[in-house]
Coordinates of C-alpha atoms in Angstrom, one line a residue:
X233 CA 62.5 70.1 -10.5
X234 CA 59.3 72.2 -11.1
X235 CA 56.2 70.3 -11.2
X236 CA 55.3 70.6 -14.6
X237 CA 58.2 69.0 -15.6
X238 CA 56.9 65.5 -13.6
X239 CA 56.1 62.9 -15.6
X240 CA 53.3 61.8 -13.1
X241 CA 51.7 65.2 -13.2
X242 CA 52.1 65.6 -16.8
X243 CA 49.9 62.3 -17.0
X244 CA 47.5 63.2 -14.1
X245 CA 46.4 66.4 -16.5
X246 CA 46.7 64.5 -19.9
X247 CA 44.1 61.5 -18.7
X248 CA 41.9 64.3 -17.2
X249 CA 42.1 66.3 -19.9
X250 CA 41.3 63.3 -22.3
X251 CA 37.8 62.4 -19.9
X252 CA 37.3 66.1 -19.7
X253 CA 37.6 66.7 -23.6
X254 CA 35.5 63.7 -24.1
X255 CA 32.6 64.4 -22.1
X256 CA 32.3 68.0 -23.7
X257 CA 32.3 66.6 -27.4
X258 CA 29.4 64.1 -25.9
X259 CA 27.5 66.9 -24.2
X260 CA 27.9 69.8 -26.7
X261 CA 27.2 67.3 -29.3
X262 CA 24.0 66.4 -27.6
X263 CA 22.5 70.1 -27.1
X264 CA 21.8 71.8 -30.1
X265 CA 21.8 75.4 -30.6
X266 CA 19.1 77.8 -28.7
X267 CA 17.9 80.8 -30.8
X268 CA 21.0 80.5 -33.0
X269 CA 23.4 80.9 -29.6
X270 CA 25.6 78.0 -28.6
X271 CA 23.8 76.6 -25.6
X272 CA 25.6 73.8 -24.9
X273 CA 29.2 76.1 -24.9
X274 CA 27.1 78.1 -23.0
X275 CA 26.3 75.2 -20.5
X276 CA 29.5 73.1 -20.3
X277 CA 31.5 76.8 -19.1
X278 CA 29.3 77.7 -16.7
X279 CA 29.0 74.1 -15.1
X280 CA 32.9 74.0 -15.1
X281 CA 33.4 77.2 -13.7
X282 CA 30.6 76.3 -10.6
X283 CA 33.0 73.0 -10.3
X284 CA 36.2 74.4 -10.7
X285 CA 35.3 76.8 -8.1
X286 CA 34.1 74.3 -5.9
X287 CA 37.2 71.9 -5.9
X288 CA 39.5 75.0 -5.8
X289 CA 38.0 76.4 -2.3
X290 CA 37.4 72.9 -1.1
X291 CA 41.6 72.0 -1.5
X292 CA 42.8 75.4 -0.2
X293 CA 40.6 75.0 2.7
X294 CA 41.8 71.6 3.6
X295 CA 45.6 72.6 3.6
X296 CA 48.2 73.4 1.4
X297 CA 48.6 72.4 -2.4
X298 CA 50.7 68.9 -2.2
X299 CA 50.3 65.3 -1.6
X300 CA 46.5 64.2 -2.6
X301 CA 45.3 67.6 -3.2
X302 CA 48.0 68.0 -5.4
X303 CA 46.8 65.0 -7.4
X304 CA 43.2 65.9 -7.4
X305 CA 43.8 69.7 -8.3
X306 CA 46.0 69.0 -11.5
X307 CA 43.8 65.7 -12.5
X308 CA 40.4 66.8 -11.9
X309 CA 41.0 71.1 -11.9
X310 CA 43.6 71.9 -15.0
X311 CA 43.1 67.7 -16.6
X312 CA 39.3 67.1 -16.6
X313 CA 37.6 70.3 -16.2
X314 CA 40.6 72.5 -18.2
X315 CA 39.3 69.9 -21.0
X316 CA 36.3 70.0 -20.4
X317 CA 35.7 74.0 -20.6
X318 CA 36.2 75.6 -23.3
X319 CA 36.7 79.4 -23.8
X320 CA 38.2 78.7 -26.9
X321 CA 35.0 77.5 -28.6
X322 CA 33.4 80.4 -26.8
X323 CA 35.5 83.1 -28.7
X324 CA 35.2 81.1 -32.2
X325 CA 31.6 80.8 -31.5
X326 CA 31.2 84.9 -30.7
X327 CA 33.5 85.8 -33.8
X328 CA 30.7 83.4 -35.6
X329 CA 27.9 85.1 -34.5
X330 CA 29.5 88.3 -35.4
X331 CA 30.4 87.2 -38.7
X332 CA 27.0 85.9 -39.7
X333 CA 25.4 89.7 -39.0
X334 CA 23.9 88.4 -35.3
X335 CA 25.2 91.5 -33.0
X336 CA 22.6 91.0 -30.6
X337 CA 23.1 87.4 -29.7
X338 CA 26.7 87.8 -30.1
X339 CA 26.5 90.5 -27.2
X340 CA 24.2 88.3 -25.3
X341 CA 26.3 85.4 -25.4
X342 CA 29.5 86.7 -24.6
X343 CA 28.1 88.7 -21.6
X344 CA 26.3 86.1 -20.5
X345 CA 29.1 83.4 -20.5
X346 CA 31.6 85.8 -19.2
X347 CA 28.8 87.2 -16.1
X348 CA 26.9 84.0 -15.5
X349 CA 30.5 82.1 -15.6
X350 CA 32.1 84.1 -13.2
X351 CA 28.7 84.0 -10.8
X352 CA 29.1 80.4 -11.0
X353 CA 32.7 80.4 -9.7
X354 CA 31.4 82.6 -7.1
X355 CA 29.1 80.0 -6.1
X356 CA 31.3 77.1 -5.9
X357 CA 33.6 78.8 -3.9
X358 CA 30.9 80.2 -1.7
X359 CA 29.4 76.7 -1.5
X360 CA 32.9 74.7 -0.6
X361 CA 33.3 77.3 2.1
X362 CA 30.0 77.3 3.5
X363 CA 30.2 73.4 3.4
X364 CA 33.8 73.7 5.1
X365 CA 32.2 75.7 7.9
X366 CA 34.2 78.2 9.7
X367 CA 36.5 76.1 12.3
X368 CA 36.9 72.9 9.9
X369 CA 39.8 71.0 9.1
X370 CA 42.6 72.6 7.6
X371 CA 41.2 76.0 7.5
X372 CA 44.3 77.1 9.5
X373 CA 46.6 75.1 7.2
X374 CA 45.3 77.2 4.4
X375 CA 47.3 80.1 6.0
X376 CA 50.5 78.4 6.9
X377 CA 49.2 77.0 10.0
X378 CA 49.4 73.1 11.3
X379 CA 48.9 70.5 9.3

């Protein structure tokens, strides 16, 4: 049976999704807007993507994806951060800005959400594999190796 079709899984992602969800509505509601631009969209995708790049690296170093890291990949990476992210409000809030005659922050944002966002993923992944180190556990098992 594929995975997505386990009822455990389904509710590892909907409870992380739910905490995920939450704490963005908390957060975004808590920052208000910068200069007209959506900081706190701005903020919750870039600290997701630094996160979800960090728990990414850090399970595929320590072996392949079942068991635990299974668990913590679906519950944490696609329930509670895939909730708690949200490109979605990123696009609505671009069209916005774009609808109410700001070009220039619209550009700004959306460069800045995309660049920043993906320099952050960089960094998580670079920070998980620098805190993995080079011989540590699992990093054979990444590649099909013995664990």
């Amino acid at each position: 049976m594929p995975i997505h079709l386990h009822w455990r899984y389904i509710g590892l992602v909907f409870l992380g999704g739910a905490l995920g969800t939450t704490a963005r509505y908390l957060i975004s509601s808590a920052i208000p807007p910068w200069l007209g631009l959506p900081l706190g969209t701005f903020l919750i995708n870039v600290v997701g993507a630094f996160v979800l790049g960090v728990l990414l690296e850090a399970l595929a170093l320590r072996g392949p994806d079942e068991g635990i890291r299974r668990n913590l990949r679906l519950f944490i990476g696609t329930g509670i951060l895939g909730g708690f992210t949200t490109y979605s409000a990123f696009a609505v809030d671009t069209d916005g800005l774009l609808t109410s005659n700001n070009l220039t922050g619209s550009i700004i944002y959306a460069v800045a959400t995309i660049v920043i966002g993906a320099l952050a993923s960089l960094a998580g992944i670079a920070l998980a594999a620098w805190r993995h180190g080079p011989t540590g556990p699992g990093r054979s098992s990444a590649v099909g190796g013995d664990e």
